[in-house]
């Protein structure tokens, strides 16, 4: 569909299009409650507890007051709703500020000041320097005589360098005093979120122009949230407003990511639910049988002889209500609070602040911190991620002559400087192309000095190098480029390059038609290869002289293609290709991009932690390999081996992939070498399309991959390939071309670099430098996983403990579904008594940060899920059952036969649970702080304080209970007996395991205990290394069992795409950790 915007006539658009009111709010005052309630109870767990709460309203079946479930449910709902309301209120304030900002518009020859929200389609908006653009505009005029202006688009796409925008050719020459009289129509697409494209046409009505059609592109627009810079004023007509601007269309809620821990918790919750149903059915049947055979004989029970039709459901439903607490109602809130704190720890980490720029790390996604500790594959960009993205012109080869090889810097090469001073024609033409074939914007300061703004750091390096060699780009007005040099003065026509054409500029040496001698071609190919081996970025420069007739013919074709609204980009590219032929090659430029500080060390440590690395880059293969070797991606020969997958046809790629896969299988089975494969974008496209299964197997077998000349879509495909194998992936990049990869990965990390903030804004986490990734994973990721594993399993433990006691009590209460505990105790148990201590586990550290960084191998336990899996959960399940038996048996034998009140027995049982859980938390805590002591032992004091208050209320049902119990020595003896009986076996098992079967963590903990410096004794270090087999150090883990067997690629998973057979000993099975 199309949109027609009538310039300077807002009356025609008021009833058709929306105004400029921005609204990012999720709710309104009227729909907040119903909408939020719907969202809250769209989750299965909340639906479950709502059903339980509704069943408790049936007085015939409820064993306790409904408040025991309704209270916590309403509290949790209130906490979640309050958070949503607060976030939405902040969005409202932000919208209000933007909507009420005052903006100048031109109306009937007068500049008027209105609020931004009152701008309508067709209004002419007047902007001054440093003003924010309030909506999407098509430029009509600027203060620049050539119709140019400069905009900062950082808020839109994260790119920090200035971009140039120009008025349409139809508006050139219109006096500023006549702008308010312009009439015309703009034919443009319906609102969309493509910020890189705007294919439209403009027709101005007489007397300005006689209805001629002029094409409009994104270069003629100012988009919402950009800022006008270095331009006194600019004006434009509003074409998209409000939430229909390109930025407004891009806004949206990102799809939530499910962590491996969350997935495991969901599975365990499902298992507990099935167990609960089985218990309810068994006890329901037993209760009905007991009632019919024994219960009706008991005169004091007063069962009716004949009950209603639903009588058989009463006892099962009572047990369902009693057992509903098996699934902890507070687990989601507890985990959300803990994860929020994990994210804050990342934000607050002063050791992850870039000292050069002051950029801090930031956790944009607060829900996936524990996944950082389970990363198995890291897929990284090269330029700006591993390197500094500070391009320096180092060497060049012009007309077969090398410059900079001896000195290492072409700019100081005496031969090149001499050629420049003598006016060598080849060198001068080479420098001309360097200076003008780019999108660099020269900016002249008040003092007269010239600085350059560029989207590409390569272009800026070339222009700066040309300027140092006396070929200075002074200005860029319209399609005219002004240059200053001693030998050539004048103007030259130039045009902008598309992204595709920019890539072709790097590939000119591959063109079939080059007007050079065979010897020169060999020399240039040799130069390209030599520079690539040095890790330099290479760019071939070529030129072609156009005749006037050919240029005029091409211009008319270009104008026609550029005026179409349908498939404009393809048609323009086809026209440009007619011009891009018969080039004469000039030479090769080589640019250095240095590695960031700490990159090799970071990669080496993370590889020791069992993480595999993939480099995905757009550079040529030899350059990528050289960078990979210097980054410790691949070990040098003979320890390391590089296998190359190449080919231009399906057969060639098939044979190459078969050979590499066969070699990898053999090498992996012998475990002798560090194998990596290299593939370029063309071969990768064929492999993913036709040989996906064998390529997937190769990806799993190889520790390292180097993918060259890959596109952004191919980067995302590779991430998806690994995710389909259930591997946890982390993608890291710094530019807009990395966004798709970052969003596709389980964890996206963006680097706030010189290419802007686009990747950082799209990522889950942003950091200032690549080296901070080491701390993000090993420290924050590992701690987050350990803490979440304990918190989630403890939440189930405390709920199962109280539930098992209820079940045991049913056997001495006629299996009738009667509750031992009163409403207050049950409600406070989950919300207050047991939640506060465990929340402070977010401060727990099993090992110091220094030890963790010194021994990255300990990340294996997190990768394999050893701390949270069905086996570890079974241990917590057994502990809750054992502790429930201890509490119930000791309590019953101590008080039930002493003619005590039932409330006294219940209070003794609750007290025993609270004491046991305090010691359980203390036992599982590795590092105590004052906050943890206050939480654990202060919680005990709080328990008694609350119950003393409740016991002093006559109508509470617990009147004087706690006072009487605390006065009895038998109560305190019972507590000591419960703690001793419940904790002694746990302590004994922990001691035996710690002493005779210590894990890696135990060994390091012992070392830290004996040596506060954290340095391991020789014996301990050797024990640790013995526990870490050398043949399995680097492979990723998957299994969720405590044994943590490695992921296997057995014969059944082998691809049948190849006819050749692998040797019998090449079957690959990943070994146990």
Coordinates of N, CA, C and O in Angstrom, one line a residue, residues 1 33 36 88 131 140 162 184 251 261 298 319 363 415 448 457 520 550 588 642 655 816 895 929 934 937 1035 1054:
X1 N 0.8 -1.2 0.0 CA 0.0 0.0 0.0 C 0.9 1.3 0.0 O 2.0 1.2 0.4
X33 N -5.9 -3.4 35.5 CA -6.2 -4.5 36.3 C -6.7 -5.7 35.5 O -6.1 -6.8 35.6
X36 N -3.6 -6.9 33.3 CA -2.5 -7.5 34.1 C -2.9 -8.8 34.8 O -2.1 -9.7 34.9
X88 N 5.5 0.8 33.8 CA 4.6 1.5 32.8 C 4.5 3.0 33.2 O 4.4 3.8 32.2
X131 N 18.7 20.3 17.6 CA 17.4 19.9 17.9 C 17.2 18.4 17.6 O 17.8 17.8 16.7
X140 N 13.3 19.6 3.0 CA 12.9 20.5 1.9 C 13.9 21.6 1.8 O 14.1 22.2 0.7
X162 N 28.7 11.1 12.4 CA 27.7 11.9 11.7 C 27.4 11.3 10.3 O 28.3 10.8 9.6
X184 N 2.8 20.4 -2.9 CA 3.1 19.2 -3.7 C 2.6 17.9 -3.0 O 1.9 18.0 -2.0
X251 N 10.1 -0.4 17.6 CA 9.9 -0.8 19.0 C 9.1 -2.0 19.2 O 8.2 -2.3 18.4
X261 N 18.5 -23.5 33.1 CA 18.0 -23.7 34.5 C 16.5 -23.6 34.6 O 15.8 -24.4 35.3
X298 N -16.9 -45.0 64.3 CA -16.5 -44.1 65.4 C -17.6 -43.1 65.6 O -17.9 -42.2 64.7
X319 N -6.9 -33.8 50.2 CA -5.5 -34.1 50.1 C -4.9 -33.3 49.0 O -3.7 -32.9 49.1
X363 N 23.8 -5.1 32.1 CA 22.9 -6.3 31.9 C 21.5 -5.8 31.5 O 20.7 -5.4 32.3
X415 N 60.8 6.1 -0.4 CA 60.5 5.9 -1.9 C 59.1 6.5 -2.2 O 58.9 7.2 -3.2
X448 N 39.8 26.3 11.2 CA 40.2 25.9 9.9 C 40.8 24.5 9.7 O 41.0 24.1 8.5
X457 N 35.7 2.7 9.4 CA 37.0 3.0 9.9 C 38.1 2.8 8.8 O 39.1 3.6 8.8
X520 N 52.0 -7.8 -13.8 CA 51.5 -6.9 -12.7 C 50.4 -7.6 -11.9 O 50.3 -7.4 -10.7
X550 N 28.6 8.1 -23.0 CA 28.3 7.0 -22.1 C 27.8 7.4 -20.8 O 26.8 6.8 -20.3
X588 N 47.2 -1.9 -4.4 CA 46.7 -2.5 -3.2 C 47.0 -1.7 -2.0 O 48.2 -1.3 -1.8
X642 N 44.9 -27.1 10.9 CA 43.8 -26.3 10.2 C 43.4 -27.1 9.0 O 44.2 -27.5 8.1
X655 N 33.4 -33.0 -1.7 CA 34.7 -33.7 -1.5 C 35.5 -33.1 -0.4 O 36.1 -33.8 0.4
X816 N -8.1 -38.5 56.9 CA -9.3 -37.7 56.6 C -8.9 -36.4 55.8 O -9.8 -35.6 55.4
X895 N 5.1 -34.8 72.4 CA 4.0 -34.0 72.8 C 2.6 -34.6 72.6 O 1.7 -34.4 73.4
X929 N 28.8 -13.6 55.2 CA 29.0 -12.2 55.5 C 28.0 -11.8 56.6 O 27.2 -12.6 57.0
X934 N 22.8 -12.3 59.7 CA 21.6 -11.7 60.1 C 20.4 -12.3 59.5 O 19.4 -12.5 60.2
X937 N 20.2 -16.3 61.3 CA 19.9 -16.3 62.7 C 18.9 -15.3 63.1 O 18.1 -15.5 64.0
X1035 N 36.3 -30.0 25.7 CA 35.1 -30.3 25.0 C 33.9 -29.9 25.8 O 33.9 -30.0 27.1
X1054 N 25.7 -40.3 12.3 CA 26.6 -40.0 11.2 C 25.7 -39.7 9.9 O 24.7 -40.2 9.7

